[in-house]
Coordinates of C-alpha atoms in Angstrom, one line a residue:
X1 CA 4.8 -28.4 -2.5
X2 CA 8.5 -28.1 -2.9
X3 CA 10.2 -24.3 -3.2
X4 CA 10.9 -24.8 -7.1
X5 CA 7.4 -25.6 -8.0
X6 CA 6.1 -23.4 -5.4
X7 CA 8.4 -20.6 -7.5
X8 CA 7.8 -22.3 -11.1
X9 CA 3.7 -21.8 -10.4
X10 CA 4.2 -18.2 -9.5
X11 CA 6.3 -17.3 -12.4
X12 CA 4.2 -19.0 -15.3
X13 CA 0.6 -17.7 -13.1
X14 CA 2.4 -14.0 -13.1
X15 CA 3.4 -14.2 -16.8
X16 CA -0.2 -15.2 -17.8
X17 CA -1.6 -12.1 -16.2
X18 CA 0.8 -10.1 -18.2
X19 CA -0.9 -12.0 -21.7
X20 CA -4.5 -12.5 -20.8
X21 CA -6.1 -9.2 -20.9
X22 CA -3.1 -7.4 -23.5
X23 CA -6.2 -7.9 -26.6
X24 CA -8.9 -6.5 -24.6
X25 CA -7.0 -3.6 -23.6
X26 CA -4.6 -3.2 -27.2
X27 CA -6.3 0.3 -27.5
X28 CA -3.3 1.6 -24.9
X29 CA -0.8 0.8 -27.3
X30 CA -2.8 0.7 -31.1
X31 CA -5.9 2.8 -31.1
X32 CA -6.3 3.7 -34.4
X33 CA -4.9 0.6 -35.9
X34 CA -7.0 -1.5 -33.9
X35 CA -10.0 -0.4 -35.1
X36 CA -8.7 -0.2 -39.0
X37 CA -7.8 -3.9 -38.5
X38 CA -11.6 -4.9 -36.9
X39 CA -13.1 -2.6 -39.9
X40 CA -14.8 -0.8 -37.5
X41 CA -15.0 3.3 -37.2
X42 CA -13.5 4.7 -34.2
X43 CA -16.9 5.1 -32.4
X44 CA -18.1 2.0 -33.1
X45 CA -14.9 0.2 -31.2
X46 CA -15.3 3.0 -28.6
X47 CA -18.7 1.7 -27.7
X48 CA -17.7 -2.0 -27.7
X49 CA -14.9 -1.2 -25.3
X50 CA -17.5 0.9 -23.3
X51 CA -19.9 -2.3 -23.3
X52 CA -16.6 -4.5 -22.1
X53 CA -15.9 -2.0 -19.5
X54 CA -19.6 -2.7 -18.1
X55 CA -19.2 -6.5 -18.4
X56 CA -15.9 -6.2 -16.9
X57 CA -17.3 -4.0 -13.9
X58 CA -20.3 -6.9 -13.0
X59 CA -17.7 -10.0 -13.3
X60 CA -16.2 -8.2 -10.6
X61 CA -18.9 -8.3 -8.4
X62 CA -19.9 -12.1 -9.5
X63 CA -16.1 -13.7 -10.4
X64 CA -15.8 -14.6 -6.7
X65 CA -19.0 -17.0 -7.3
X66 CA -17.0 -19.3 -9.6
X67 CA -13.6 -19.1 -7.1
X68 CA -15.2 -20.2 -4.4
X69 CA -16.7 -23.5 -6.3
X70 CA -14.4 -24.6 -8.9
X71 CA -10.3 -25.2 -8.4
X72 CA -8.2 -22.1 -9.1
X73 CA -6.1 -23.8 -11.6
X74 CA -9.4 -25.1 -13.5
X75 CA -10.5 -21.5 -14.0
X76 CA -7.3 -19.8 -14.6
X77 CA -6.4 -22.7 -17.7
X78 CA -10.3 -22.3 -18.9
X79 CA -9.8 -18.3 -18.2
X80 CA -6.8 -18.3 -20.6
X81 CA -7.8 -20.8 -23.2
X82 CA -11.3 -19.3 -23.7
X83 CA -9.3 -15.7 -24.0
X84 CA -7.2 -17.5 -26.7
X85 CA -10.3 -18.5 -28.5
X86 CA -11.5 -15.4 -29.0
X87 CA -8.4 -13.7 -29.6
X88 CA -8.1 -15.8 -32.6
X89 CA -11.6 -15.5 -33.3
X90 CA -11.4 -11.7 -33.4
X91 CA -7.9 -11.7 -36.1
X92 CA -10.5 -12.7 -38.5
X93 CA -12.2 -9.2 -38.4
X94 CA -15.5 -10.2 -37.6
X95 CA -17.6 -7.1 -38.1
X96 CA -19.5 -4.9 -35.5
X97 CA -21.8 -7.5 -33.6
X98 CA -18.8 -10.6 -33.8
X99 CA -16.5 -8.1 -32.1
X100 CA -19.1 -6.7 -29.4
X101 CA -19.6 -10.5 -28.0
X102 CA -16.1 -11.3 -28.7
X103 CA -15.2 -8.7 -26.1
X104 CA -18.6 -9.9 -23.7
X105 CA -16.9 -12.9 -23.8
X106 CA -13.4 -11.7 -22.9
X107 CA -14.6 -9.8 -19.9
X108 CA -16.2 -12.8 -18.7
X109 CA -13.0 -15.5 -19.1
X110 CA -11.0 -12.3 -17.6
X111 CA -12.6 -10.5 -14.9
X112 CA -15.2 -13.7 -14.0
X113 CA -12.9 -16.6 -14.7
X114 CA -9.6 -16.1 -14.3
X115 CA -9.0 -13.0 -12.4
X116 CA -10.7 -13.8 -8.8
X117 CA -9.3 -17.2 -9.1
X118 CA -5.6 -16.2 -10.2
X119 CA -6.3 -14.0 -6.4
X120 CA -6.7 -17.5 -4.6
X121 CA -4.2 -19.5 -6.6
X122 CA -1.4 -16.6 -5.9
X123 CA -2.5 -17.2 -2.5
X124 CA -2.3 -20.1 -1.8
X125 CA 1.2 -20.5 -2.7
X126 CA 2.5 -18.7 0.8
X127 CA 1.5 -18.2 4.1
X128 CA 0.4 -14.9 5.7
X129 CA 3.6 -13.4 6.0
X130 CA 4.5 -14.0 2.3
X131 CA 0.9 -12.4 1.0
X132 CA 2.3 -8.9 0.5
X133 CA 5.8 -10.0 -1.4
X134 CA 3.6 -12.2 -3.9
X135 CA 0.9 -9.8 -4.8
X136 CA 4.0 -7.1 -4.8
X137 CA 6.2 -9.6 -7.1
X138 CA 2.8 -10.3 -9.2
X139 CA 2.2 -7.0 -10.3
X140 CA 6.0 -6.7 -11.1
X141 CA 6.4 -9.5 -12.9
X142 CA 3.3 -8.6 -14.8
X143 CA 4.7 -5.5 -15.7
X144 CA 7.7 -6.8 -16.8
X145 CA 5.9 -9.4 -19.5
X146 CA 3.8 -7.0 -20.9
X147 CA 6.5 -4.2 -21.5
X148 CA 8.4 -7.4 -23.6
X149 CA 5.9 -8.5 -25.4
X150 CA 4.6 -5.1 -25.5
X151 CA 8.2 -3.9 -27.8
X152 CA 7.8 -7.4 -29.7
X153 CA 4.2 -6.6 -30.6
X154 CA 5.2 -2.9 -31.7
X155 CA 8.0 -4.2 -33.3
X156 CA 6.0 -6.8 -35.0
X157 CA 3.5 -3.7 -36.5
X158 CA 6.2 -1.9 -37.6
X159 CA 7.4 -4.1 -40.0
X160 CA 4.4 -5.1 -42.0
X161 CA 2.9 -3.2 -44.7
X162 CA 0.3 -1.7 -42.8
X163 CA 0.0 -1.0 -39.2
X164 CA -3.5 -2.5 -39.3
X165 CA -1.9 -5.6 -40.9
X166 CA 0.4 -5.5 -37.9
X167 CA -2.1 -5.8 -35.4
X168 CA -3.7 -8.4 -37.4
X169 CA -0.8 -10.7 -36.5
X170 CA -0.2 -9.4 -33.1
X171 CA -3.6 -10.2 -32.1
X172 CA -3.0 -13.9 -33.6
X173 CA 0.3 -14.3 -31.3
X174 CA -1.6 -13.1 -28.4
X175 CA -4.3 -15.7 -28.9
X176 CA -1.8 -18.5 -29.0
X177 CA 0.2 -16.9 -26.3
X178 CA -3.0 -17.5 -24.1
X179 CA -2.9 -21.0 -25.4
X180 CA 0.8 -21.8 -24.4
X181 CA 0.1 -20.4 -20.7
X182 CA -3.1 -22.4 -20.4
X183 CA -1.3 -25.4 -20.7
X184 CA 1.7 -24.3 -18.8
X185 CA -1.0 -23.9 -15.9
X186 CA -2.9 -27.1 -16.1
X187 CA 0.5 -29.1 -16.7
X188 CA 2.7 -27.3 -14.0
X189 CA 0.4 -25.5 -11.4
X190 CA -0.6 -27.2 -8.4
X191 CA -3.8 -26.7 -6.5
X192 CA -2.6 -26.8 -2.4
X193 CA -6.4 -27.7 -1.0
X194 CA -5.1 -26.8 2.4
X195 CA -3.7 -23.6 2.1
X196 CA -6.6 -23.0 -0.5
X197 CA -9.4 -23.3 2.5
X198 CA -7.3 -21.0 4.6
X199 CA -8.1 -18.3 2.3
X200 CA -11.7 -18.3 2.6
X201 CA -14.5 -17.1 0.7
X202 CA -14.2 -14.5 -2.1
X203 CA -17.8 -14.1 -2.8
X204 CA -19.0 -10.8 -1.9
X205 CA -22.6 -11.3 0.1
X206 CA -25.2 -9.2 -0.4
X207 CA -25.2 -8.0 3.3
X208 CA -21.8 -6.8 2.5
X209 CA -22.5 -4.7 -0.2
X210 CA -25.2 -2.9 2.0
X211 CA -23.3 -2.6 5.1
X212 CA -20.2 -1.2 2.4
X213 CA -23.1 1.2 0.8
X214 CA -23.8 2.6 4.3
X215 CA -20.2 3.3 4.8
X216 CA -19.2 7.2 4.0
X217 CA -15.9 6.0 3.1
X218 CA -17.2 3.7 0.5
X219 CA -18.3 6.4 -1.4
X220 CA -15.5 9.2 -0.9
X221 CA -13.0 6.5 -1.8
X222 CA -14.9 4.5 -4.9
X223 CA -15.4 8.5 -6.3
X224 CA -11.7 9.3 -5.8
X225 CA -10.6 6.5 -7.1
X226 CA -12.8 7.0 -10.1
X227 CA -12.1 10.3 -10.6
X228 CA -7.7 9.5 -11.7
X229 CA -9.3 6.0 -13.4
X230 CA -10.5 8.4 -15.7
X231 CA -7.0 9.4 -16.8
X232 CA -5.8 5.3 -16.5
X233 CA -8.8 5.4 -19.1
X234 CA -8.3 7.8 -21.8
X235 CA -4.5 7.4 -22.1
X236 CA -4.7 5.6 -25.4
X237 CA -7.1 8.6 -27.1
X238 CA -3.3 10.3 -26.1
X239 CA -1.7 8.5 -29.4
X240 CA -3.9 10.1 -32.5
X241 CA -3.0 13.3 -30.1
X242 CA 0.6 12.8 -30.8
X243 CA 0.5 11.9 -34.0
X244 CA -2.2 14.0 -36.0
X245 CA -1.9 17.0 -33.7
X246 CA 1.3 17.2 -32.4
X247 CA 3.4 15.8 -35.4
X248 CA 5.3 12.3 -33.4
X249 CA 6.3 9.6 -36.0
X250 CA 3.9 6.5 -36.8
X251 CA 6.7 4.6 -36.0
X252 CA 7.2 5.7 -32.7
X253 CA 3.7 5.7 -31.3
X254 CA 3.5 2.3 -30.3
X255 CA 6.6 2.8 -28.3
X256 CA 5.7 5.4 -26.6
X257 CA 2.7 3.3 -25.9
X258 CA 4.6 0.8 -24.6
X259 CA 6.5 3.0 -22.1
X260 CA 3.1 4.9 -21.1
X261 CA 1.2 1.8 -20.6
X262 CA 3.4 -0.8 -19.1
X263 CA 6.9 0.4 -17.9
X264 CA 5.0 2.9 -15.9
X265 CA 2.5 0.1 -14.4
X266 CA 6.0 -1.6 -12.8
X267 CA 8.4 1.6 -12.2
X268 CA 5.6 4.1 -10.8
X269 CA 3.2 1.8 -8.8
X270 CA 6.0 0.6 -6.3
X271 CA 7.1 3.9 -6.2
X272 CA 3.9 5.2 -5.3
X273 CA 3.6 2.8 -2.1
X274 CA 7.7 3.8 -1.2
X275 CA 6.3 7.9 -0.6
X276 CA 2.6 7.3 1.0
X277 CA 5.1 4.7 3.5
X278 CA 7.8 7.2 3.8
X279 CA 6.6 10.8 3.4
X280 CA 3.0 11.3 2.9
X281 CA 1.8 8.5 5.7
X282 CA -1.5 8.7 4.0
X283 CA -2.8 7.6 1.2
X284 CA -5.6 10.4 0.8
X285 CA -2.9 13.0 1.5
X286 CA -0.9 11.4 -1.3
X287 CA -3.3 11.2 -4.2
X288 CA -4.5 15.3 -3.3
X289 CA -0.7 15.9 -4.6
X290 CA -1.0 13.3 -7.7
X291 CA -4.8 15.2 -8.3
X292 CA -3.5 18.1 -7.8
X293 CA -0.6 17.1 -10.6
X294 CA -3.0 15.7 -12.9
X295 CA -5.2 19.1 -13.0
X296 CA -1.8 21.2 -14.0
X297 CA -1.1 18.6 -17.1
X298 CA -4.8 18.9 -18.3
X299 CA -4.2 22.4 -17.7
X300 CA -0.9 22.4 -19.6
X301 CA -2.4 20.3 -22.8
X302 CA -5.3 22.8 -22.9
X303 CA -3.0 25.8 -23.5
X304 CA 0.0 23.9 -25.5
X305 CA -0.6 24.9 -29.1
X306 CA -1.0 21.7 -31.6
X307 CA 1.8 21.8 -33.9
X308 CA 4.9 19.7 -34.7
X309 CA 7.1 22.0 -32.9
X310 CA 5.5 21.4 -29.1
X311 CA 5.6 17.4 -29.7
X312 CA 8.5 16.8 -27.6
X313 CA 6.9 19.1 -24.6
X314 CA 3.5 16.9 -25.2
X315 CA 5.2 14.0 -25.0
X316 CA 6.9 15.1 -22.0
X317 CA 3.6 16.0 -20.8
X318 CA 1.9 12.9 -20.9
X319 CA 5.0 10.5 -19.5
X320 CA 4.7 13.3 -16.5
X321 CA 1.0 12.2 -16.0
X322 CA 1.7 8.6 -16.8
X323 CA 3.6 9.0 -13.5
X324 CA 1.1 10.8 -11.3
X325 CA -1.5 8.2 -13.0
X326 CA 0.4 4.9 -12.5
X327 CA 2.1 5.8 -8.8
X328 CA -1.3 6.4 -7.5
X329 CA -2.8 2.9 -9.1
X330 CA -0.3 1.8 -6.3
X331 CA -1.9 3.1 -3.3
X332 CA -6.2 3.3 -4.6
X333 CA -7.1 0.4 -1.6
X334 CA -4.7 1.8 1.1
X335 CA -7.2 3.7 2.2
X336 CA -9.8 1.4 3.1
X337 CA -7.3 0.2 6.1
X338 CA -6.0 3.5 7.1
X339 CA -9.5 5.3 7.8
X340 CA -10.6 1.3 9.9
X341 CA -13.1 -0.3 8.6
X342 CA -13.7 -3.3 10.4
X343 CA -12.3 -6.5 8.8
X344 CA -15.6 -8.6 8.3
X345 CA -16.9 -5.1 6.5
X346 CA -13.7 -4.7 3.8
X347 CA -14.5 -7.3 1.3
X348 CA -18.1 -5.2 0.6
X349 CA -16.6 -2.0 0.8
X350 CA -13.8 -3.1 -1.8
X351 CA -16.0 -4.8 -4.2
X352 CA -18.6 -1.9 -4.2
X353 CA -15.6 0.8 -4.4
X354 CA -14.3 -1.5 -7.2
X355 CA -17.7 -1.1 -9.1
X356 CA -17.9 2.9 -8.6
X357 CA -14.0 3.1 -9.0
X358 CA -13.8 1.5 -12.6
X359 CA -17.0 2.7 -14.0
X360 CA -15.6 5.2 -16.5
X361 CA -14.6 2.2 -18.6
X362 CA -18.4 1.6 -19.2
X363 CA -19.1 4.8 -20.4
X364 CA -15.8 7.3 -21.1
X365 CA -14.3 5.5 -23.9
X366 CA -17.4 5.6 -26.3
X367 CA -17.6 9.7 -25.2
X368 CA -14.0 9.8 -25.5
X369 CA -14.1 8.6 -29.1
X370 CA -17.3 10.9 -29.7
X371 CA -15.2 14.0 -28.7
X372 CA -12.0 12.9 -30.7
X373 CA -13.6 11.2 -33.7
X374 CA -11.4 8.8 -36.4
X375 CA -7.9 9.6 -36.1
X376 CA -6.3 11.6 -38.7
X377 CA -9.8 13.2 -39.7
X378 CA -10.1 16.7 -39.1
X379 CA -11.8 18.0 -35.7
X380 CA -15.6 17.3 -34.8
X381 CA -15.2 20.9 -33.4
X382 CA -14.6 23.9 -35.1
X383 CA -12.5 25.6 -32.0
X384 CA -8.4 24.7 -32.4
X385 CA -8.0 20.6 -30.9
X386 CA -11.4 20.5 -31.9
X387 CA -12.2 17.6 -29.4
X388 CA -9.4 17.2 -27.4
X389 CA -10.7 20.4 -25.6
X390 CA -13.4 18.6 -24.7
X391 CA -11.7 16.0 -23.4
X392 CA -8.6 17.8 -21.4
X393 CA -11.7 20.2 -19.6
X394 CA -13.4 16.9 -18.5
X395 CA -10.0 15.3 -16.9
X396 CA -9.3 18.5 -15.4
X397 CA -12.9 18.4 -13.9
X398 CA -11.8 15.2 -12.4
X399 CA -8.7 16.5 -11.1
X400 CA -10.3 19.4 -9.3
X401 CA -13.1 16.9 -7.6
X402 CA -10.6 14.1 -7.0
X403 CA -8.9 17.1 -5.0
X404 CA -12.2 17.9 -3.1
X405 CA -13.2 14.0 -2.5
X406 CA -8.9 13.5 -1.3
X407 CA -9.5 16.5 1.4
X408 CA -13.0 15.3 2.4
X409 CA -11.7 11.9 3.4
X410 CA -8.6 13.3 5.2
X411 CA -11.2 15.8 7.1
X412 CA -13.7 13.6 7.9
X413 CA -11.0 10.8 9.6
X414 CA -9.3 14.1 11.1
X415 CA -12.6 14.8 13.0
X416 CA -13.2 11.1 14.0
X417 CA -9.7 10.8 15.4
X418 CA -10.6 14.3 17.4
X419 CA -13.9 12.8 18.5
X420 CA -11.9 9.4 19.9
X421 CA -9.2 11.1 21.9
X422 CA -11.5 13.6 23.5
X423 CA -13.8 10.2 24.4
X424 CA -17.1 11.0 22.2
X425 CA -18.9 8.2 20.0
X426 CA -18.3 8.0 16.5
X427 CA -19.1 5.9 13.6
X428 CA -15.2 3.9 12.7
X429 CA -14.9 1.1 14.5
X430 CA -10.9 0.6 14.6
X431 CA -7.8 2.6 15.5
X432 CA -6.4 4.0 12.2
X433 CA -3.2 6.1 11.5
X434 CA -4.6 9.7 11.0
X435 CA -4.4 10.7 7.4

């Protein structure tokens, strides 16, 4: 494979990951809009993201299954095409049950299809020592499409008649989008077969799993992980918070949606890994300080009266938390190779961490949009915020026991590493850096 198609497969596979999933996850940027445009009520899209957020979590688990038996480029074109289908499919406004598969279907072309085999076709385009610099340029370059076609879809709403009109068409340009990159993919992208069988299996065995479940680390880092996904998970309920409590401009909202969602996901991530390489040296000792910045923002939204006048400090705020939120997505996995488990042991413990990790988006957007209810209306509670209480006292739950979970891990390796040097058995395998 020559250099430029070598670099010409990486750029169009990195750009596709920056359009594939931008429908299913819309609600960052248009909430309320979103579900006006799908004719749905605000719970009623709430639990259909909840039910993609389940679908999502099992493709996971199973998405390695179809890598490991069908050519990356095959299911990363099929991924994006089927995604395009629906998109389209969806624009039309389909009513409650035509939406709910619409978005089964989406989490299986994304998370089953195209995901675990974008992994091996990303891959396969270096050797070992150019892994980290592709996966690092991916996510950039990711970043970098969505935040443009992010501001062109925001733009695009702004200038219809109706913001729900808006998203009608953006949805449309996303689905063809999806088709444009599908055939960039199966025209320009090259399957290497013998760099491909370097890479190995991504199928997750079921003796994995159960040697990962035995693991105490699985746990304490699937739950801390889990515990700031919650934020990553209720940052779109943050735009009807803005604009019918705290007074922003219609206009603006998908802007600052923009911002919080994707120039965040490039600027903070990287700069997450710089500080656990260069200051913290841990990755547990680094998230107890995003926790611990996370519980003072909750803290700060649940005092900050809801008026027009506070709408620059809440906007403030939440780009403050956007920070914490985004520089730790950065560093989640670090873990698993600083406290040593064993290599044959990692692809279990990741997978099942994955699982426990992204389970609030099975269950907290529905109970995010019971709490908040339809945008504009007036609070399901009584109490001032109504239920924006609710939901700033359940994220600053998380904060507190993401800072427990963050100290256990960095005690429990603390006490290993004692037990090593002073020659007793313990249970980790490997050296590790202490945390």
């Amino acid at each position: 494979m020559t250099r430029a198609r070598k670099w010409t497969g990486f750029i169009i596979l990195s750009m596709s990951c920056g359009i594939i999933f931008q429908v299913a996850y819309i609600r960052f940027v248009f909430l309320g809009p979103t579900a006006e445009a799908l004719h749905l009520s605000s719970q009623d899209y709430g639990n259909i993201i909840s039910v993609f957020g389940f679908v999502a979590m099992v493709m996971y688990f199973v998405g390695g299954w179809f890598a490991d038996r069908f050519p990356p480029k095959l299911l990363v074109a099929v991924g994006l095409s089927g995604t395009g289908v629906l998109d389209l499919y969806l624009a039309q406004a389909p009513g409650y049950g035509g939406t709910l598969v619409a978005h089964v279907l989406m989490a299986v072309m994304g998370m089953g299809l195209y995901w675990p085999a974008l992994v091996k076709a990303i891959g396969m385009l270096g050797d070992a020592s150019e892994q980290g610099r592709l996966f690092g340029f991916l996510e950039g370059m990711r970043g970098v499409t969505s935040t443009l076609v992010g501001f062109i879809g925001t733009a695009l709403v702004a200038v219809t008649v109706t913001q729900a009109a808006g998203v009608v068409w953006l949805i449309r340009v996303y689905g063809i989008l999806a088709f444009v990159f599908a055939a960039l993919v199966w025209f320009l992208v090259r399957n290497d077969d013998e760099k491909l069988a370097e890479l190995g299996s991504s199928t997750v065995t079921l003796r994995q799993l159960w040697l990962a479940a035995k693991n105490k680390y699985t746990w304490l880092i699937g739950l801390t992980v889990m515990m700031m996904y919650c934020f990553y998970t209720t940052l779109g309920y943050f735009s009807p918070l803005l604009e019918y409590r705290f007074g922003i401009a219609a206009g603006l909202i998908g802007v600052i949606g923009v911002v919080r969602t994707y120039v965040f996901q490039f600027v903070a991530g990287p700069a997450g890994g710089v500080v656990v390489d260069k200051v913290t040296r841990s990755s547990p000792r680094f998230l107890r300080w995003m926790f611990l910045g996370c519980a003072v923002i909750a803290v700060g939204f649940l005092v900050l009266p809801r008026s027009s006048a506070f709408g620059g400090i809440a906007v403030a705020l939440m780009f403050v938390l956007c920070l914490f939120v985004f520089a730790s997505r950065g560093v989640y996995f670090a873990t698993v190779g600083e406290v040593g488990i064993p290599e044959n042991e990692r692809g279990g413990v990741i997978g099942l961490v994955s699982g426990i990790a992204f389970l609030p988006d099975a269950f907290l957007p529905s109970l995010s949009a019971w709490w908040i209810g339809d945008p504009g209306a007036e609070p399901a509670v009584p109490e001032r915020g109504g239920g924006y209480t609710a939901l700033f006292v359940f994220l600053l739950a998380a904060a507190l026991l993401g800072l427990l979970l963050t100290t256990l891990t960095t005690r429990v390796r603390r006490r290993e590493l004692a037990a090593r040097d002073n020659g007793l058995p313990h249970e980790s395998a490997p050296l590790a850096p202490a945390i």
